[in-house]
Coordinates of C-alpha atoms and ligand atoms in Angstrom, one line a residue:
Chain A
X245 CA 57.7 113.3 127.3
X246 CA 59.7 111.0 125.4
X247 CA 62.9 110.4 127.2
X248 CA 65.9 110.0 125.4
X249 CA 65.6 111.5 121.9
X250 CA 64.2 114.7 122.7
X251 CA 66.3 117.3 122.1
X252 CA 64.4 119.9 125.0
X253 CA 65.4 117.5 127.9
X254 CA 68.7 116.9 126.5
X255 CA 69.1 120.6 126.6
X256 CA 67.5 120.8 130.2
X257 CA 70.3 117.9 130.9
X258 CA 73.0 120.2 129.7
X259 CA 71.7 123.6 131.4
X260 CA 71.4 122.0 134.6
X261 CA 74.5 120.5 134.5
X262 CA 76.0 124.0 133.2
X263 CA 74.8 125.3 136.1
X264 CA 76.1 122.9 138.4
X265 CA 79.5 123.1 136.4
X266 CA 79.7 126.7 137.7
X267 CA 78.5 126.1 141.2
X268 CA 80.8 123.4 141.6
X269 CA 84.2 124.9 140.9
X270 CA 83.4 127.7 143.5
X271 CA 83.2 124.8 145.8
X272 CA 86.3 123.1 144.0
X273 CA 88.5 126.3 144.4
X274 CA 87.7 125.9 148.1
X275 CA 87.4 122.3 148.9
X276 CA 89.6 121.1 146.5
X277 CA 92.4 123.3 146.1
X278 CA 92.6 125.6 149.5
X279 CA 91.1 122.1 151.6
X280 CA 88.6 125.0 153.4
X281 CA 85.5 122.3 154.5
X282 CA 82.2 124.8 153.1
X283 CA 79.2 123.1 154.2
X284 CA 76.7 126.0 153.7
X285 CA 78.0 126.9 149.8
X286 CA 74.1 126.5 148.9
X287 CA 74.0 130.3 150.5
X288 CA 76.2 131.7 147.5
X289 CA 74.0 130.7 145.4
X290 CA 71.2 132.0 147.1
X291 CA 72.5 135.2 147.8
X292 CA 73.3 135.5 144.3
X293 CA 70.1 135.0 143.1
X294 CA 68.4 136.9 145.6
X295 CA 70.2 140.2 145.8
X296 CA 70.1 140.1 142.0
X297 CA 66.1 139.5 141.8
X298 CA 65.4 141.8 144.9
X299 CA 67.6 145.0 143.5
X300 CA 66.0 144.7 139.7
X301 CA 62.6 144.2 140.9
X302 CA 62.6 146.5 144.1
X303 CA 64.9 149.4 142.9
X304 CA 64.5 148.8 138.7
X305 CA 68.5 148.5 138.4
X306 CA 69.8 147.0 135.6
X307 CA 70.1 143.2 135.5
X308 CA 73.4 143.5 134.6
X309 CA 74.7 145.8 137.8
X310 CA 72.5 143.9 139.5
X311 CA 74.3 140.5 139.0
X312 CA 77.7 142.4 139.3
X313 CA 76.6 143.7 143.0
X314 CA 75.0 140.3 143.7
X315 CA 78.6 138.3 143.3
X316 CA 80.3 140.9 145.2
X317 CA 77.3 140.6 148.2
X318 CA 78.6 136.8 148.1
X319 CA 82.2 137.7 147.9
X320 CA 81.5 139.8 150.9
X321 CA 79.5 137.4 152.7
X322 CA 82.6 135.1 152.2
X323 CA 85.0 137.2 153.5
X324 CA 82.6 137.8 156.5
X325 CA 83.0 133.9 157.2
X326 CA 86.6 133.4 156.9
X327 CA 87.8 137.0 158.7
X328 CA 86.6 135.6 162.4
X329 CA 87.3 131.7 161.8
X330 CA 90.1 131.4 159.2
X331 CA 92.9 132.9 161.7
X332 CA 91.7 129.7 164.2
X333 CA 91.5 126.3 163.1
X334 CA 90.3 125.6 159.3
X335 CA 87.3 123.6 161.0
X336 CA 85.8 126.7 162.2
X337 CA 85.0 127.5 159.2
X338 CA 83.0 124.1 158.8
X339 CA 80.9 124.5 161.3
X340 CA 80.1 128.3 160.8
X341 CA 79.1 127.4 157.1
X342 CA 76.6 124.4 158.1
X343 CA 74.9 127.5 159.8
X344 CA 75.1 130.0 157.4
X345 CA 73.8 128.1 154.9
X346 CA 70.5 127.2 156.9
X347 CA 70.5 130.9 158.7
X348 CA 70.2 132.3 154.6
X349 CA 67.3 129.7 153.9
X350 CA 65.3 131.0 157.1
X351 CA 66.0 134.5 156.2
X352 CA 64.9 134.5 152.7
X353 CA 62.1 132.2 153.9
X354 CA 61.0 134.4 156.8
X355 CA 62.0 138.2 155.3
X356 CA 58.9 138.1 153.5
X357 CA 59.0 142.3 152.8
X358 CA 62.4 141.6 151.4
X359 CA 62.3 138.1 149.6
X360 CA 58.7 137.3 149.3
X361 CA 59.2 134.6 151.9
X362 CA 57.6 130.6 151.2
X363 CA 56.4 131.8 147.8
X364 CA 59.8 132.9 146.3
X365 CA 60.4 135.7 143.9
X366 CA 57.0 135.5 142.5
X367 CA 55.9 136.9 145.7
X368 CA 58.4 140.1 145.4
X369 CA 56.1 142.4 144.7
X370 CA 53.2 141.8 142.7
X371 CA 53.1 139.2 139.9
X372 CA 53.7 141.8 136.9
X373 CA 57.0 143.5 138.7
X374 CA 58.6 140.0 139.2
X375 CA 59.0 139.4 135.7
X376 CA 61.6 142.6 134.9
X377 CA 64.5 140.4 135.9
X378 CA 63.3 137.6 133.5
X379 CA 62.2 140.4 130.7
X380 CA 65.6 141.3 131.1
X381 CA 67.3 138.3 130.5
X382 CA 64.5 137.1 127.7
X383 CA 65.8 140.0 125.7
X384 CA 69.5 139.3 126.0
X385 CA 68.7 135.5 125.2
X386 CA 66.5 136.4 122.3
X387 CA 70.0 138.6 120.9
X388 CA 72.2 135.4 121.8
X389 CA 69.5 133.6 119.5
X390 CA 69.5 135.9 116.9
X391 CA 73.2 135.2 116.4
X392 CA 73.1 131.5 116.7
X393 CA 70.4 131.2 114.2
X394 CA 73.3 132.3 111.6
X395 CA 75.1 129.2 112.9
X396 CA 72.4 126.5 113.8
X397 CA 69.4 127.4 112.0
X398 CA 66.0 126.2 113.4
X399 CA 67.9 124.4 115.7
X400 CA 69.0 127.6 117.7
X401 CA 65.4 127.3 120.2
X402 CA 65.5 129.2 123.6
X403 CA 66.7 125.9 125.8
X404 CA 69.7 125.7 123.4
X405 CA 70.9 128.9 123.9
X406 CA 70.2 128.7 127.2
X407 CA 72.2 126.3 126.7
X408 CA 75.1 128.0 125.0
X409 CA 75.2 131.1 127.5
X410 CA 75.6 128.9 130.5
X411 CA 78.5 126.6 129.0
X412 CA 80.1 129.5 127.7
X413 CA 80.8 131.1 131.0
X414 CA 81.3 127.7 132.6
X415 CA 84.2 127.3 130.1
X416 CA 85.8 130.6 130.5
X417 CA 85.6 129.7 134.3
X418 CA 86.9 126.6 133.4
X419 CA 89.9 128.3 131.4
X420 CA 90.7 130.8 133.9
X421 CA 90.8 128.2 137.1
X422 CA 93.1 126.0 135.0
X423 CA 95.4 129.2 135.0
X424 CA 95.4 129.8 138.4
X425 CA 95.7 126.0 139.3
X426 CA 99.3 126.1 137.3
X427 CA 100.4 129.6 138.6
X428 CA 102.7 130.2 141.6
X429 CA 98.8 131.3 142.9
X430 CA 97.7 127.7 142.8
X431 CA 101.3 126.3 144.6
X432 CA 100.7 128.6 146.8
X433 CA 97.5 127.5 147.7
X434 CA 98.7 123.6 147.2
X435 CA 101.3 123.9 149.7
X436 CA 98.8 125.5 152.4
X437 CA 96.1 122.9 151.4
X438 CA 98.8 119.9 152.4
X439 CA 101.1 121.5 155.6
X440 CA 99.7 125.3 156.5
X441 CA 102.8 125.7 159.0
X442 CA 105.1 124.3 155.9
X443 CA 103.6 127.2 153.7
X444 CA 103.7 129.5 156.5
X445 CA 107.7 128.5 157.2
X446 CA 108.3 129.5 153.8
X447 CA 107.0 133.0 154.0
X448 CA 103.3 132.3 152.8
X449 CA 100.4 134.4 154.3
X450 CA 97.9 131.2 154.7
X451 CA 95.2 133.2 156.2
X452 CA 94.9 135.9 153.3
X453 CA 95.3 133.0 150.3
X454 CA 92.2 131.2 152.6
X455 CA 90.1 134.0 152.1
X456 CA 91.0 134.8 148.6
X457 CA 90.3 131.5 148.0
X458 CA 86.6 131.4 149.9
X459 CA 85.8 135.1 148.3
X460 CA 86.6 133.1 144.7
X461 CA 84.4 130.0 145.6
X462 CA 81.8 132.6 146.8
X463 CA 81.7 134.3 143.5
X464 CA 81.2 131.5 141.6
X465 CA 78.4 129.8 143.8
X466 CA 76.8 133.4 142.9
X467 CA 76.8 133.5 139.5
X468 CA 75.7 129.6 139.7
X469 CA 72.6 131.4 141.3
X470 CA 72.1 133.8 138.5
X471 CA 71.9 131.7 136.0
X472 CA 69.3 129.3 138.0
X473 CA 67.3 132.4 138.9
X474 CA 67.7 132.9 134.8
X475 CA 66.8 129.5 134.0
X476 CA 63.8 128.8 136.6
X477 CA 62.7 132.1 136.4
X478 CA 60.9 132.2 139.8
X479 CA 62.5 130.4 143.0
X480 CA 62.0 130.0 146.2
X481 CA 64.0 129.3 149.8
X482 CA 63.3 125.5 149.3
X483 CA 65.8 125.8 145.9
X484 CA 68.5 126.1 148.2
X485 CA 68.0 123.3 150.8
X486 CA 71.5 121.7 152.1
X487 CA 71.3 118.9 149.9
X488 CA 72.4 120.9 147.0
X489 CA 75.5 121.6 148.7
X490 CA 75.9 118.0 148.9
X491 CA 75.3 117.5 145.3
X492 CA 78.4 120.3 144.8
X493 CA 80.6 117.7 146.8
X494 CA 79.6 114.5 144.9
X495 CA 80.4 116.2 141.4
X496 CA 83.9 117.4 142.8
X497 CA 84.8 114.3 144.1
X498 CA 83.1 112.4 141.4
X499 CA 85.5 114.3 138.6
X500 CA 88.5 114.3 141.0
X501 CA 89.1 116.6 143.6
X502 CA 91.5 119.5 142.5
X503 CA 91.1 118.4 138.9
X504 CA 89.1 121.3 137.1
X505 CA 88.2 119.1 134.2
X506 CA 86.3 116.7 136.4
X507 CA 84.1 119.1 137.3
X508 CA 82.1 119.3 134.5
X509 CA 82.2 115.5 134.0
X510 CA 80.7 115.3 137.6
X511 CA 78.4 118.2 136.6
X512 CA 77.2 116.0 133.6
X513 CA 76.9 112.5 135.0
X514 CA 74.6 114.0 137.6
X515 CA 72.2 116.7 135.6
X516 CA 71.5 113.2 133.7
X517 CA 70.9 111.7 137.3
X518 CA 69.0 114.9 138.5
X519 CA 67.0 115.7 134.9
X520 CA 66.6 112.1 134.2
X521 CA 65.3 110.9 136.9
X522 CA 62.5 113.6 136.9
X523 CA 61.6 113.4 133.0
X524 CA 62.6 109.8 132.2
X525 CA 59.2 107.9 131.7
X526 CA 60.7 104.4 130.6
X527 CA 60.7 100.9 132.5
X528 CA 61.5 100.6 135.3
X529 CA 61.3 104.7 136.3
X530 CA 57.6 104.9 135.5
X531 CA 56.8 102.1 138.3
X532 CA 58.0 105.4 140.7
X533 CA 55.6 108.2 141.3
X534 CA 57.5 111.7 141.0
X535 CA 58.8 111.9 145.0
X536 CA 59.4 108.4 144.8
X537 CA 61.5 109.3 141.7
X538 CA 63.4 112.0 143.9
X539 CA 64.7 109.7 146.6
X540 CA 65.6 107.3 143.5
X541 CA 67.9 110.1 142.4
X542 CA 69.6 110.4 146.0
X543 CA 69.9 106.5 146.1
X544 CA 71.9 106.6 142.6
X545 CA 74.0 109.5 143.2
X546 CA 75.3 107.2 146.8
X547 CA 75.6 103.6 144.6
X548 CA 77.7 105.9 142.2
X549 CA 79.7 107.1 144.9
X550 CA 80.3 103.9 146.4
X551 CA 81.5 102.0 143.3
X552 CA 83.6 105.2 142.8
X553 CA 85.3 105.1 146.4
X554 CA 85.9 101.4 145.8
X555 CA 87.3 101.6 142.0
X556 CA 88.6 105.1 141.8
X557 CA 89.1 106.6 145.2
X558 CA 91.0 109.7 143.1
X559 CA 87.8 110.3 141.0
X560 CA 87.5 110.1 137.5
X561 CA 90.6 112.2 136.6
X562 CA 92.3 112.4 139.8
X563 CA 95.9 111.1 140.2
X564 CA 96.5 108.4 142.6
X565 CA 99.7 109.6 144.1
X566 CA 97.8 113.1 144.8
X567 CA 95.6 111.2 147.4
X568 CA 98.5 109.6 149.4
X569 CA 97.9 109.5 152.9
X570 CA 101.0 109.9 155.3
Chain B
X192 CA 135.5 143.8 173.8
X193 CA 134.9 144.7 170.5
X194 CA 131.6 145.6 168.8
X195 CA 129.6 142.7 168.1
X196 CA 127.4 142.8 164.9
X197 CA 124.2 140.6 166.3
X198 CA 121.4 139.8 164.2
X199 CA 119.2 137.8 166.2
X200 CA 118.4 138.6 170.4
X201 CA 116.7 136.5 172.4
X202 CA 116.1 137.9 175.7
X203 CA 114.6 136.5 178.6
X204 CA 112.0 134.4 176.7
X205 CA 109.5 132.7 178.9
X206 CA 106.8 129.8 177.4
X207 CA 105.1 127.4 179.1
X208 CA 102.4 124.6 177.9
X209 CA 99.7 124.3 180.8
X210 CA 101.8 124.0 184.1
X211 CA 105.0 122.8 181.8
X212 CA 107.6 125.9 181.5
X213 CA 109.0 124.5 178.1
X214 CA 111.3 127.7 177.8
X215 CA 112.2 129.1 181.0
X216 CA 114.5 132.3 181.2
X217 CA 116.4 131.7 177.5
X218 CA 118.6 134.5 177.3
X219 CA 121.4 134.7 174.4
X220 CA 122.3 136.1 171.2
X221 CA 123.8 135.3 167.7
X222 CA 126.2 137.1 166.0
X223 CA 125.9 137.5 162.1
X224 CA 127.3 135.8 159.4
X225 CA 128.4 133.3 162.5
X226 CA 127.3 129.4 162.8
X227 CA 125.7 128.9 166.3
X228 CA 125.0 125.5 167.7
X229 CA 122.3 125.4 170.2
X230 CA 122.5 122.4 172.4
X231 CA 121.0 120.7 175.3
X232 CA 119.6 117.6 176.3
X233 CA 115.9 116.1 175.0
X234 CA 113.0 118.2 176.3
X235 CA 115.8 121.2 177.3
X236 CA 113.4 123.5 175.1
X237 CA 115.4 123.7 171.8
X238 CA 112.4 123.4 169.4
X239 CA 110.0 125.3 171.3
X240 CA 112.6 128.5 171.4
X241 CA 112.6 127.9 167.7
X242 CA 109.2 128.1 167.4
X243 CA 108.6 131.5 169.6
X244 CA 111.7 132.9 167.5
X245 CA 109.7 132.0 164.2
X246 CA 106.7 133.3 165.3
X247 CA 104.8 130.4 165.5
X248 CA 104.5 130.3 169.1
X249 CA 103.8 133.9 171.0
X250 CA 106.0 134.0 174.0
X251 CA 105.0 134.2 177.8
X252 CA 107.2 136.8 178.4
X253 CA 110.6 138.2 176.7
X254 CA 111.3 139.7 173.4
X255 CA 113.6 138.2 170.5
X256 CA 114.7 141.0 167.9
X257 CA 116.0 140.3 164.9
X258 CA 118.3 143.3 163.1
X259 CA 117.4 145.0 166.6
X260 CA 113.8 145.1 165.8
X261 CA 111.3 143.1 167.9
X262 CA 109.4 140.1 166.2
X263 CA 107.9 138.8 168.9
X264 CA 104.1 138.3 168.4
X265 CA 104.6 138.9 164.6
X266 CA 103.3 136.5 162.2
X267 CA 105.5 133.8 160.6
X268 CA 105.3 134.6 157.1
X269 CA 106.5 138.6 158.3
X270 CA 109.4 137.2 160.0
X271 CA 110.4 134.9 157.2
X272 CA 110.3 137.8 154.8
X273 CA 112.4 139.9 157.0
X274 CA 114.9 137.6 156.1
X275 CA 114.8 134.7 158.9
X276 CA 113.6 130.7 158.1
X277 CA 113.7 128.0 160.1
X278 CA 113.4 124.1 159.3
X279 CA 111.5 121.3 161.2
X280 CA 112.9 118.7 163.6
X281 CA 110.0 116.2 161.9
X282 CA 110.3 117.6 158.5
X283 CA 107.6 119.3 156.7
X284 CA 108.3 118.0 152.7
X285 CA 105.3 118.7 150.9
X286 CA 104.5 115.3 149.5
X287 CA 101.7 115.7 147.5
X288 CA 103.8 118.3 145.1
X289 CA 107.0 117.6 143.4
X290 CA 110.8 117.8 144.8
X291 CA 111.3 121.1 142.8
X292 CA 107.6 122.9 143.2
X293 CA 108.8 122.2 147.3
X294 CA 111.6 124.3 145.8
X295 CA 109.9 126.8 143.6
X296 CA 106.8 127.4 146.0
X297 CA 109.9 128.8 148.7
X298 CA 111.1 131.5 146.1
X299 CA 110.2 135.3 147.3
X300 CA 109.2 137.9 145.6
X301 CA 107.5 135.8 143.1
X302 CA 104.4 138.2 141.3
X303 CA 102.2 135.6 140.4
X304 CA 101.7 134.5 143.4
X305 CA 99.0 137.1 143.7
X306 CA 96.0 136.5 141.9
X307 CA 95.6 139.2 139.6
X308 CA 99.0 139.5 138.5
X309 CA 98.5 135.6 137.3
X310 CA 96.4 137.9 134.4
X311 CA 97.5 140.9 134.5
X312 CA 101.7 140.7 134.3
X313 CA 101.8 137.3 133.0
X314 CA 105.3 138.0 131.6
X315 CA 107.0 139.3 134.3
X316 CA 105.7 135.8 136.3
X317 CA 107.3 133.9 133.7
X318 CA 110.3 135.8 134.0
X319 CA 110.9 135.5 137.7
X320 CA 109.7 131.7 137.4
X321 CA 112.8 131.1 135.6
X322 CA 115.1 133.2 137.7
X323 CA 114.1 130.8 140.3
X324 CA 113.8 127.5 138.4
X325 CA 118.0 128.0 138.1
X326 CA 118.4 128.8 141.1
X327 CA 115.8 125.6 142.6
X328 CA 117.9 123.2 140.5
X329 CA 121.5 124.4 141.8
X330 CA 120.0 124.2 145.0
X331 CA 119.0 120.6 144.3
X332 CA 122.1 119.5 143.2
X333 CA 124.4 121.0 146.0
X334 CA 121.9 118.3 148.3
X335 CA 122.1 115.2 146.0
X336 CA 118.3 115.2 144.9
X337 CA 118.2 117.0 141.4
X338 CA 117.7 113.7 139.5
X339 CA 114.6 113.1 141.9
X340 CA 113.3 117.0 140.9
X341 CA 110.2 116.0 139.0
X342 CA 109.2 113.3 141.5
X343 CA 106.6 113.8 144.6
X344 CA 108.3 114.2 147.7
X345 CA 106.6 111.6 149.1
X346 CA 109.2 109.0 147.3
X347 CA 111.6 110.8 149.9
X348 CA 113.6 109.0 152.4
X349 CA 113.9 110.5 156.1
X350 CA 117.1 111.6 155.5
X351 CA 116.1 113.0 152.4
X352 CA 113.6 114.9 153.2
X353 CA 116.0 117.0 155.3
X354 CA 118.4 117.8 152.7
X355 CA 115.3 118.8 151.1
X356 CA 114.1 121.2 153.5
X357 CA 117.5 122.3 153.7
X358 CA 117.9 123.6 150.1
X359 CA 114.1 124.7 150.6
X360 CA 114.8 127.3 153.1
X361 CA 117.5 128.5 151.4
X362 CA 115.4 129.2 148.0
X363 CA 113.5 132.0 150.6
X364 CA 117.0 134.0 149.9
X365 CA 117.5 134.6 154.1
X366 CA 120.2 136.0 156.1
X367 CA 119.1 133.7 159.0
X368 CA 119.0 130.0 159.0
X369 CA 117.7 128.2 161.5
X370 CA 118.0 124.5 161.4
X371 CA 116.5 122.0 163.8
X372 CA 119.0 118.8 163.6
X373 CA 120.0 118.9 160.2
X374 CA 121.9 115.9 160.1
X375 CA 119.2 113.8 161.7
X376 CA 118.7 110.4 159.4
X377 CA 121.0 111.7 156.7
X378 CA 123.9 109.6 155.2
X379 CA 126.9 111.0 156.8
X380 CA 129.0 111.6 153.8
X381 CA 126.3 114.0 152.3
X382 CA 126.0 115.6 155.9
X383 CA 129.7 116.8 155.7
X384 CA 128.8 118.3 152.5
X385 CA 125.9 119.8 154.0
X386 CA 128.3 121.5 156.5
X387 CA 130.9 122.8 153.8
X388 CA 128.1 124.3 152.2
X389 CA 126.6 126.2 155.2
X390 CA 130.7 127.2 155.7
X391 CA 130.3 128.4 151.9
X392 CA 127.5 130.6 152.0
X393 CA 128.7 131.9 155.3
X394 CA 131.6 133.0 153.9
X395 CA 130.3 133.8 150.2
X396 CA 126.9 135.7 151.2
X397 CA 127.0 135.9 155.1
X398 CA 124.6 133.9 155.9
X399 CA 124.0 133.3 159.5
X400 CA 123.2 129.7 160.6
X401 CA 121.6 128.6 164.0
X402 CA 121.6 124.7 164.3
X403 CA 120.1 122.8 166.8
X404 CA 122.4 119.6 166.8
X405 CA 123.1 116.1 168.8
X406 CA 126.3 115.3 167.2
X407 CA 128.9 116.1 169.3
X408 CA 131.7 116.1 166.5
X409 CA 129.9 118.2 164.4
X410 CA 128.7 121.1 166.8
X411 CA 132.4 120.7 167.8
X412 CA 133.8 121.6 164.3
X413 CA 130.9 123.6 162.4
X414 CA 130.2 126.4 165.3
X415 CA 132.0 129.4 166.3
X416 CA 129.7 129.6 169.4
X417 CA 127.9 127.2 171.5
X418 CA 124.5 128.0 173.4
X419 CA 123.7 125.4 176.0
X420 CA 120.2 124.8 177.0
X421 CA 119.0 122.7 180.0
X422 CA 115.2 122.8 181.5
X423 CA 114.1 125.7 179.5
X424 CA 116.6 128.1 180.3
X425 CA 120.3 128.9 178.5
X426 CA 122.7 127.2 181.0
X427 CA 126.1 127.9 179.0
X428 CA 127.2 130.2 176.3
X429 CA 130.8 130.5 174.5
X430 CA 133.4 128.9 172.4
X431 CA 133.0 125.2 171.8
X432 CA 136.0 124.5 173.7
X433 CA 134.9 126.5 177.0
X434 CA 131.9 125.0 176.9
X435 CA 132.8 121.3 176.7
X436 CA 134.5 121.9 180.1
X437 CA 131.7 123.7 181.7
X438 CA 130.7 121.9 185.1
X439 CA 127.3 123.1 184.9
X440 CA 126.7 121.8 180.9
X441 CA 128.4 118.1 182.5
X442 CA 125.6 118.5 185.1
X443 CA 123.4 119.4 182.8
X444 CA 123.9 116.3 180.6
X445 CA 124.3 113.8 183.8
X446 CA 120.6 113.9 184.3
X447 CA 119.7 112.9 180.8
X448 CA 119.0 109.4 179.4
X449 CA 121.8 109.0 177.5
X450 CA 123.8 110.8 180.1
X451 CA 127.4 108.4 180.2
X452 CA 127.7 108.5 176.3
X453 CA 127.2 112.5 176.1
X454 CA 129.5 113.6 178.7
X455 CA 132.1 111.7 177.2
X456 CA 131.6 113.2 174.1
X457 CA 131.4 116.4 175.5
X458 CA 134.5 115.9 177.7
X459 CA 136.3 114.8 174.4
X460 CA 137.2 111.5 176.0
X461 CA 135.4 110.0 172.6
X462 CA 135.8 106.1 173.2
X463 CA 136.2 105.3 169.7
Ligands
LIG603 N1 103.1 121.4 172.2 C1 103.1 121.1 173.1 N2 102.4 121.1 174.3 C2 103.0 120.6 175.6 N3 104.4 120.1 175.8 C3 104.9 120.4 175.4 C4 104.8 120.9 173.8 N4 105.6 121.3 172.7 C5 106.9 120.9 173.7 N5 106.1 120.7 174.8 C6 107.6 120.0 175.7 O1 108.0 121.1 176.2 C7 109.7 120.5 176.7 C8 110.4 120.9 175.9 O2 110.5 120.4 174.5 P1 111.5 121.0 173.1 O3 110.9 121.7 173.0 O4 110.7 120.0 172.1 O5 112.8 120.1 173.3 P2 113.8 119.9 172.5 O6 113.8 120.0 171.2 O7 114.9 120.6 173.3 O8 114.2 118.4 173.0 C9 109.1 118.8 176.8 O9 109.2 118.6 177.9 C10 107.9 118.7 176.0 O10 107.3 117.7 176.1
LIG604 MG1 113.5 119.1 169.5

């Protein structure tokens, strides 16, 4: 593969960035708007992907219904985490989510009957059955590809089609969130983020808003999980390491906390680093083997974060005024 | 005795922190459409009592009634929706929001505060927003902050933040407003205007005010009734002229750090 000029490579970068945009928007709602520290966001992605795959493969449910149920299940888990913790102090949520993220991954590893265990969804119910959700998705993708061919001709490859689908969903999510942030609902959330006592003294039900933010973020995490499943066909518990949550924080902070358009920007930069270090075969990257490149990725992410904190602590699109420390 | 129309009843409220009894047997009531002052030396438990009445703390013992119904133990937001709003001694301006947004967020009955209504009934959301916007500007100009409406509240001085909190509390369309030292740090001429506005709201809308205030002149001129707390308990309660001559009140102030000035002020032997 010869790097930068390769369309496949860019399409892959774009799809990864799109999935991470949707995933990080979920964290944006929770952390950026509501000030909730969720350190187990990756679990919502895992729940979304696994619920859909298990339902389609084991019960023969249609992909679309299974996907909707997967989103609902993920939201249900969000509420389950929030109900006991958010009435106390916001940091109890943080502690609980750290554990939650790992519990979900360990369950996926150990409940072989249900999840396929360490080998992942390929082991769900024999190799043939595992392809069911992929087939249904590919059917849909081919339909969209047909429409795109009218516009793009031969350029409408599978990868480009996936790119268009993922980014359509990502952009719709951004626009809807943008409307929400600017609405009175978003205003209440901002007031809670800054000072929950002030918000409740003005008649706002702080607990309810936090739960809503948690559930909405969980839904977006699940949608990202669905696309992850469609893009990579088979997945395993290893795809849902805690590091993925950390990447979402990097993206949100990179773009500017509480700035919706910062998320795709951060995700594109991140997607490039993520995919770039994996694929680019140019000097000096070709002097490292792939395991070393994975570390290199983290080092680059770290350097970018340090640079950003030094020169633009509010993120690329953030406003400095909203960063004031009293 | 004539029939009294009581809006707030505080009955034998106790609240301790560990071994420290911050409020220890506070009993008094507030008459509807009155301006009542709550005074007492520092540490008397006034702010703690506000926290209990507004639902931030659950009392260890005792009852609080608003319009005859128990509100102790109810969450703060429900109490606010029943018409009781309070401000904070240490102001809680939302500094990362504009002054105007501070006002708008306080408005009740905005359908757009429900997520689904934002998308389902944008027209109703917009209409309510316009109504509320008008009222917000009106109140801001009343406290002299209209020119700062679009600035972040972080730029406001301490006194301006007190004024913003006062105006913001009124945005909730309250029937009872509890103000914790509303004049502290406020420019005196604006303070006078603030008092005038309280009287106006009292007259025109029948709004009730309960204020904690240290300036004895303010207390004596504006309030119809004074409740005095000391060491967590209510030790006197009555018209300003009776209270200033009350032995227990003078004793209580003698025990406080600023005893001498305050006793002179209370007894009306002002040195100025
Ligand atoms: N959260 C708290 N924890 C412990 N002690 C407190 C707390 N809040 C108030 N106190 C104490 O309770 C007493 C009454 O305080 P406060 O209600 O603020 O008095 P006031 O407003 O009349 O000056 C003081 O001795 C204060 O130190
Ligand atoms: Mg006080």
